[in-house]
Amino acid sequence: MDNRPQWGTRAGFILAAVGSAIGLGNIWRFPATAYENGGGAFFIPYLFALLTAGIPLLILEFTMGHKYKGSAPLSYARMNKKTEWLGWWQVAISFVISTYYAVIIAWALSYTVFSFNLKWGEDTQTFLLADYLQVGAAGEFGGIVPSVFLPLLVVWAVTLGVLFKGVKKGIEVANRIFIPTLCVLFLIIVIRALTLEGAADGLNAFFTPNWDRIADGSVWVAAYGQIFFSLSIAFAIMITYSSYLPKKSDITNNAFITGFGNSAFELLAGIGVFSALGFMAMQQGLPVDEVVKGGVILAFVVFPQIINEFPAFNQFFGFLFFGSLVLAGLTSLISIVETFVAGVQDKFKVSRTKAVAFGGGLSALISIMFATRGGLNFLDVADYFINQFGVALSGLIEVVVIVWVARELKNLQSHANSVSDIALGSWWKICLGFITPLVLGYMMIDNIIKNLTPETYYGDGGYSLSFLVSSGWVVAVGALVVGFLFTLKKWEPGALKVPSEKEVSK
């Protein structure tokens, strides 16, 4: 008998899926990406990418998990024994990401505390790099930074504590608390940002369409890239989460709600961020385009500067902003770690407690590397390579393998239609059979070309080629190798038989 847990309610699953999709990238990546790729005009390719790649891929992964009732490796193995390695590869990618993602949440937790007395001072960049992270030379660990290590312990304590509780009592309950709280906190930030002097200038910069960019292929690629990376696709997450769904689950509707819910939060983030950037630009007497930043710099350098200049309640809004980052990060980290917890449970038939202790504990142990003086350098390179040559490549191969090699699309379509109100037709098959693999293929080829030319990625730190190989390429290739190694252990007899609904625990 299969003792697979289940979500308590449909809302619990949707909140968990949306919580996984809504992460740090929604807040610090989307606004800058949209602005740099045509402003208001970017929303046309963005919506097109959501409908032709994002939601179709979500439906695909939701259907796989629901039909085969297993973690990513088990679901792939049950679909076709020869594809199990792909599930383990995606699990290995999630494992790598979890090790450094937890550290970024720890930074946000620290800054939440720093908000009470605006500890970052006037020179926020020097504070981040020299005073807080104490960044050292690339390739050198340089000792643990206590101010990063201590909040990292808190992040892992919360994450593992939730996972020890299980799916219904842990993950579902946490997301029922974290996601509504996140939305309320961020909504307060947005409302306040809209009332700031200069907010209208920021919003004009964000929404004013540059129609000339629509004809630029790179803008469409950027739109697909944003959708792909923001929806937790090809991380093994959505397959794992949907494996806990009961038989009566409207897969297609769930995918649309998750996809549009994630995009709605990204739009909200864009409005809040650019309202604040417009305020900052006016305060400094600069045009908006000179203060637009993305990524870590936006969150930990630019926003503290903006908070410093708030006319009132600086500390309160600093607490709200960084608290939002913590919540967005935790919901994603919980989902990422759950992928390898579920994989270990399924393959090695150990208890959930042991799987969380081993899988989550190992990730937590490795994450200490990113809490050292050299942590930011390791994080920068590992993040770039595991995303560009891990997530993106595995997503491409996932679609090609399922659609063109295993030819399982028709079976998955039949399963989704049997439990969903919205029937999948030729739109879904055309998107996954042609549009998505062509776009992802182009993205992948473009990435490879860029990284094999003299203009190789050197990051912000001017990294050496040897450091890029050891901390970037080795990590990306290593995840793939691990995927194949885990397939060497055979499944227990009967493990690849899909359990009937009666055999799945309630």
C-alpha atoms as one frame of an Amber mdcrd trajectory, in Angstrom:
protein
   0.000   0.000   0.000   1.230   3.501  -0.912   1.117   5.881   2.044   1.561
   9.054   0.015   0.190  12.095   1.850  -2.354  14.463   0.324  -3.199  18.160
   0.521  -6.027  18.922   2.904  -7.795  21.256   0.467  -7.521  22.517  -3.098
  -6.759  25.986  -1.726  -3.859  24.501   0.241  -2.310  23.109  -2.943  -2.810
  26.333  -4.910  -1.306  28.450  -2.118   1.696  26.091  -1.978   2.154  26.170
  -5.768   1.797  29.960  -5.884   4.124  30.213  -2.882   6.740  28.213  -4.734
   6.391  30.385  -7.840   6.446  33.678  -5.916  10.025  34.106  -4.823  12.780
  36.681  -4.647  12.924  36.925  -8.448   9.377  38.302  -8.650  10.421  41.287
  -6.581  13.925  41.990  -7.800  14.069  40.489 -11.323  10.753  41.158 -13.071
  10.526  44.973 -12.712  13.997  45.588 -14.176  13.486  42.963 -16.917  10.200
  44.554 -17.989  11.661  48.068 -17.988  14.742  47.071 -19.988  12.650  45.258
 -22.599  10.120  47.827 -23.727   8.271  48.869 -20.557   4.541  48.574 -21.141
   5.149  46.941 -24.521   6.893  44.039 -22.716   3.554  42.850 -21.360   2.495
  41.634 -24.814   5.347  39.088 -25.245   5.137  38.374 -21.504   1.442  37.412
 -21.723   2.080  35.451 -24.918   4.903  33.553 -23.180   2.658  32.824 -20.186
  -0.062  31.339 -22.413   2.220  29.419 -24.798   4.898  28.163 -22.413   4.265
  28.953 -18.750   0.763  27.562 -18.281   1.209  24.665 -20.774   4.330  23.559
 -18.880   2.549  23.918 -15.536  -0.288  21.736 -16.846   2.271  19.190 -18.077
   4.032  18.944 -14.702   0.792  19.021 -12.687  -0.529  16.180 -14.850   2.639
  14.092 -14.485   2.621  14.355 -10.709  -1.102  13.680 -10.461  -1.106  10.732
 -12.874   2.008   8.942 -11.604   1.695   9.838  -7.904   5.386  10.205  -7.169
   8.334  12.539  -6.722   9.949  13.744  -9.956  12.276  10.695 -10.272   9.484
   8.231  -9.495   7.010   9.955 -11.810   9.490   9.917 -14.695  10.345   6.263
 -13.982   6.679   5.288 -13.917   6.140   7.107 -17.208   9.182   5.480 -18.822
  12.048   3.744 -16.996  14.580   5.323 -19.343  13.648   8.849 -18.265  14.259
   8.473 -14.504  17.624  10.273 -14.778  15.826  13.437 -15.858  13.855  13.497
 -12.612  17.012  13.043 -10.541  18.792  15.740 -12.566  16.030  18.213 -11.739
  16.153  17.169  -8.088  19.942  17.723  -8.068  19.424  21.184  -9.577  16.955
  22.011  -6.807  19.439  20.758  -4.225  22.161  23.106  -5.520  19.775  26.058
  -5.582  18.598  25.361  -2.028  22.144  25.655  -0.687  22.575  29.292  -1.712
  18.935  30.428  -1.814  18.758  29.923   1.947  21.660  32.348   2.394  19.902
  35.121   0.450  16.888  34.681   2.732  19.295  34.969   5.675  20.493  38.326
   4.284  16.873  39.497   4.075  16.293  38.344   7.650  19.317  40.325   8.815
  18.114  43.424   6.965  14.681  43.028   8.544  16.402  43.475  11.910  18.680
  46.229  10.554  15.538  48.162   9.576  14.754  48.982  13.209  17.696  51.416
  13.397  18.576  51.757   9.680  21.905  50.128  10.483  23.025  50.195   6.830
  23.711  53.951   7.071  24.090  56.274   4.078  26.589  54.263   2.022  24.435
  51.180   1.582  26.694  49.463  -0.952  29.783  49.649   1.228  27.734  48.418
   4.175  26.466  45.386   2.212  29.758  44.307   0.692  32.346  45.369   3.268
  30.575  45.646   6.614  27.895  42.950   6.388  29.070  40.305   3.889  32.768
  41.152   4.382  33.429  40.004   0.803  36.870  38.529   0.207  38.790  37.306
  -2.826  37.050  35.075  -5.366  37.776  31.390  -4.781  38.748  31.814  -1.135
  36.439  30.938   1.760  38.037  33.326   4.222  36.167  32.185   7.316  32.499
  32.240   8.386  30.732  35.604   8.703  28.724  35.378  11.970  26.166  38.013
  10.916  25.212  35.794   7.951  25.642  32.416   9.645  23.299  33.086  12.596
  20.234  34.120  10.521  21.033  31.199   8.204  20.503  28.867  11.164  17.089
  30.472  11.737  16.132  30.049   8.057  16.989  26.363   8.115  15.292  25.834
  11.475  12.021  27.222  10.069  12.331  25.389   6.739  13.180  21.988   8.193
  10.670  22.450  10.988   7.891  22.933   8.426   9.057  19.942   6.380   9.274
  17.657   9.421   5.573  18.362   9.989   4.714  16.927   6.595   2.622  18.024
   3.626  -0.759  18.791   5.206   0.315  19.899   8.689   3.591  21.510   7.620
   3.796  22.835   4.053   0.084  23.552   3.669  -0.267  25.281   7.031   2.893
  27.354   6.465   1.705  28.585   3.063  -1.747  29.389   4.436   0.037  31.764
   6.833   2.973  33.003   4.749   1.246  33.796   1.424  -1.659  35.919   2.739
   0.766  37.691   5.093   3.176  38.338   2.211   0.395  39.791   0.058  -0.835
  42.075   2.860   2.681  43.314   3.693   3.563  43.983   0.087   0.220  45.643
  -0.615   0.898  48.099   2.229   4.304  48.832   0.690   2.770  49.425  -2.752
   0.012  51.708  -1.440   2.565  53.788   0.459   4.959  53.881  -2.510   2.162
  55.158  -4.764   1.688  58.172  -2.491   5.355  59.212  -2.614   6.455  62.275
  -4.513   7.831  61.161  -7.891   5.915  57.871  -7.913   4.060  58.900 -11.083
   7.390  59.405 -12.885   8.485  55.928 -11.885   5.232  54.370 -13.067   5.417
  56.272 -16.352   8.900  54.844 -16.902   7.652  51.348 -16.067   4.443  51.335
 -18.114   5.204  53.642 -21.052   5.479  51.266 -24.012   8.448  51.330 -26.339
   6.744  49.737 -29.331   9.979  49.651 -31.323  11.240  46.891 -29.020   8.389
  44.528 -29.934  10.175  43.589 -33.162  13.367  42.755 -31.225  13.732  38.976
 -30.807  15.727  39.410 -27.606  12.674  40.982 -25.934  10.575  37.889 -26.675
  13.351  35.631 -25.413  13.524  37.743 -22.230   9.756  37.331 -21.788   9.967
  33.543 -22.116  12.974  33.488 -19.792  11.115  35.493 -17.137   8.054  33.219
 -17.306  10.167  30.074 -17.297  12.330  30.998 -14.315   9.531  32.541 -12.222
   7.078  29.620 -12.317   9.309  26.957 -10.705   9.248  24.898 -13.914  11.847
  22.133 -14.400  12.820  22.268 -10.704  10.928  19.027  -9.956   8.763  21.148
  -7.646   5.439  21.168  -9.463   5.615  17.434 -10.208   6.243  16.740  -6.517
   3.523  19.075  -5.236   0.894  17.771  -7.680   1.666  14.170  -6.654  -0.059
  14.986  -3.351  -3.326  15.953  -5.084  -6.411  13.774  -4.597  -8.093  12.074
  -7.546 -10.694  14.795  -8.052  -8.409  17.696  -8.931  -9.035  20.237 -11.678
  -5.497  20.275 -13.048  -6.007  22.779 -15.862  -7.789  25.330 -13.677  -5.139
  24.925 -10.979  -2.434  25.699 -13.547  -4.206  28.840 -14.781  -4.753  30.074
 -11.216  -1.097  29.429 -10.320   0.240  31.062 -13.499  -1.920  34.173 -13.304
  -1.486  34.420  -9.526   2.290  34.523  -9.965   2.038  37.127 -12.755  -0.332
  39.285 -10.690   2.227  39.416  -7.886   4.981  40.289 -10.393   2.885  43.190
 -11.676   2.248  44.332  -8.100   5.981  44.143  -7.431   6.696  46.212 -10.547
   4.271  48.923  -9.438   5.764  49.062  -5.945   9.395  48.995  -7.074   9.037
  51.655  -9.769   6.948  53.941  -7.563   9.811  53.812  -5.063  12.452  54.264
  -7.788  10.571  57.322  -9.096  10.644  58.777  -5.575  14.369  58.077  -5.285
  15.081  59.649  -8.688  13.252  62.842  -7.722  15.038  63.036  -4.368  18.424
  62.759  -6.097  17.526  64.945  -9.061  18.187  62.130 -11.543  16.144  60.616
 -14.387  14.461  57.320 -13.483  16.585  55.306 -15.910  19.714  56.130 -13.912
  18.434  54.563 -10.701  16.920  51.367 -12.139  18.674  48.252 -10.858  17.829
  44.582 -10.501  18.856  41.608  -8.396  20.798  41.798  -5.159  21.758  45.444
  -5.743  18.101  46.500  -5.997  17.110  44.672  -2.817  20.098  45.304  -0.564
  21.596  48.564  -1.880  18.946  50.621  -3.695  15.985  49.867  -1.425  17.848
  50.731   1.773  18.711  54.069   0.090  15.031  54.603  -0.717  13.994  53.679
   2.827  16.523  56.200   4.188  14.756  58.975   2.235  11.190  58.049   3.239
   9.508  61.118   4.781   8.201  59.090   7.762   8.080  55.606   9.281  11.364
  54.582   7.605  11.985  51.712   9.984   8.447  50.354   9.612   8.592  50.223
   5.824  12.072  48.742   5.906  10.687  45.996   8.125   7.763  45.432   5.727
   9.963  45.236   2.622  12.606  42.872   3.957   9.988  40.868   5.828   8.270
  40.374   2.469  11.517  39.099   0.994  11.880  36.630   3.856   8.360  35.256
   3.388   8.664  35.045  -0.418  11.987  33.271  -0.031  10.813  30.799   2.616
   7.787  29.582   0.616  10.078  28.914  -2.341  12.835  27.292  -0.270  10.352
  24.925   1.389   9.160  23.764  -2.035  12.704  23.365  -3.348  13.825  21.204
  -0.426  10.637  19.118  -0.629  11.719  17.876  -4.091  14.717  15.942  -2.795
  13.006  14.955   0.449  10.274  13.277  -1.635  12.827  11.758  -4.022  14.839
  10.196  -1.197  11.673   8.875   0.451  10.435   7.230  -2.745  13.729   5.687
  -3.833  15.186   4.559  -0.519  11.936   3.870   1.351  12.951   5.808   4.452
  10.691   7.763   6.786   9.950  11.409   6.113  11.863  12.351   9.251  15.017
  10.631   7.985  14.604  12.079   4.464  14.261  15.626   5.814  17.156  15.148
   8.243  19.437  13.732   5.554  18.445  15.770   2.494  17.662  19.048   4.231
  20.509  18.616   6.708  23.066  18.062   3.930  21.824  21.133   2.054  22.013
  23.205   5.247  25.559  21.997   5.891  26.741  22.899   2.379  25.012  26.295
   2.567  27.537  27.348   5.233  30.018  27.746   2.365  27.943  30.721   1.163
  28.045  32.259   4.639  31.811  32.781   4.404  33.701  35.865   3.219  33.916
  34.334  -0.227  30.245  33.338  -0.170  28.946  36.080  -2.475  31.438  35.105
  -5.194  30.549  31.412  -4.966  26.854  32.284  -4.971  27.112  34.603  -7.973
  28.779  32.007 -10.182  26.842  28.957  -8.971  23.521  30.768  -9.448  24.373
  31.837 -12.999  25.536  28.442 -14.216  22.943  26.251 -12.479  20.156  28.422
 -13.904  21.518  28.868 -17.421  22.927  25.350 -17.877  20.778  23.474 -15.402
  17.209  24.714 -15.137  16.926  26.027 -18.714  18.567  22.969 -20.274  16.610
  20.441 -18.193  13.396  22.241 -19.116  14.206  21.956 -22.796  15.120  18.281
 -22.509  12.008  17.614 -20.388   9.716  18.868 -23.157  11.625  17.119 -25.953
  11.789  13.802 -24.075   8.109  13.749 -23.059   6.716  15.013 -26.371   9.059
  13.628 -29.023  10.997  10.732 -27.452   8.622   9.031 -25.016   5.591  10.372
 -26.949   3.530  10.618 -23.785   1.741  13.870 -24.559  -1.474  12.179 -25.732
  -1.666  10.014 -22.580  -1.061  13.018 -20.344  -3.643  15.033 -22.271  -6.231
  12.304 -21.750  -5.495  12.188 -18.031  -5.713  15.975 -17.606  -8.978  16.128
 -19.553 -10.474  13.338 -17.444 -10.194  15.394 -14.255 -10.365  19.006 -15.531
 -13.237  21.325 -16.459 -11.231  22.928 -19.279 -10.382  20.344 -21.946  -6.928
  20.524 -23.523  -6.886  20.609 -27.310  -4.511  21.397 -30.134  -3.384  24.620
 -28.399  -1.626  22.632 -25.669  -0.003  20.165 -28.069   1.215  22.887 -30.451
   2.685  24.934 -27.575   4.579  21.990 -26.070   5.420  20.277 -29.338   6.748
  23.273 -31.215   6.659  26.749 -29.623   8.181  25.929 -26.233  11.039  23.681
 -27.464  11.928  26.163 -30.234  12.111  29.116 -27.843  13.960  27.187 -25.127
  16.274  25.733 -27.768  17.106  29.201 -29.053  17.722  30.428 -25.491  20.022
  27.480 -24.834  22.048  27.899 -28.044  22.369  31.635 -27.396  23.607  30.948
 -23.838  26.190  28.431 -25.029  27.501  30.775 -27.728  27.810  33.647 -25.253
  29.733  31.484 -22.801  32.142  29.993 -25.334  33.323  33.316 -26.784  36.025
  35.645 -25.397  33.211  37.578 -23.697  32.714  34.661 -21.291  30.638  35.423
 -18.214  32.923  36.995 -15.628  30.315  38.302 -13.226  30.647  41.505 -11.267
  33.878  40.365  -9.682  36.046  39.855 -12.767  36.349  36.137 -12.029  39.160
  34.019 -13.413  38.440  31.192 -15.833  39.599  28.593 -13.292  37.135  29.934
 -10.704  34.306  29.850 -13.254  35.122  26.244 -14.119  35.384  25.050 -10.509
  32.395  26.959  -9.123  30.206  27.184 -12.216  30.692  24.523 -14.856  31.558
  21.776 -12.358  28.377  22.507 -10.370  26.162  22.542 -13.483  27.671  19.368
 -14.975  27.846  17.722 -11.545  24.059  17.998 -11.149  23.609  16.070 -14.402
  26.115  13.401 -13.342  24.329  12.960 -10.014  21.117  12.446 -11.938  22.589
   9.455 -13.735  24.285   8.053 -10.623  21.017   7.881  -8.652  19.437   5.775
 -11.385  21.993   3.015 -10.717  20.115   1.938  -7.598  17.173  -0.228  -8.597
  13.676   0.422  -7.338  12.110  -2.012  -4.913   9.811  -4.623  -6.518   6.438
  -3.099  -7.352   7.604   0.492  -6.765   7.010   1.496 -10.385   3.396   0.365
 -10.316   1.112   3.393 -10.165  -1.037   3.034  -7.027  -4.799   3.103  -7.405
  -6.782   5.772  -5.598  -7.759   3.262  -2.895  -4.080   2.628  -2.143  -3.275
   6.300  -1.629  -3.755   7.500   1.915  -6.350  10.081   2.650
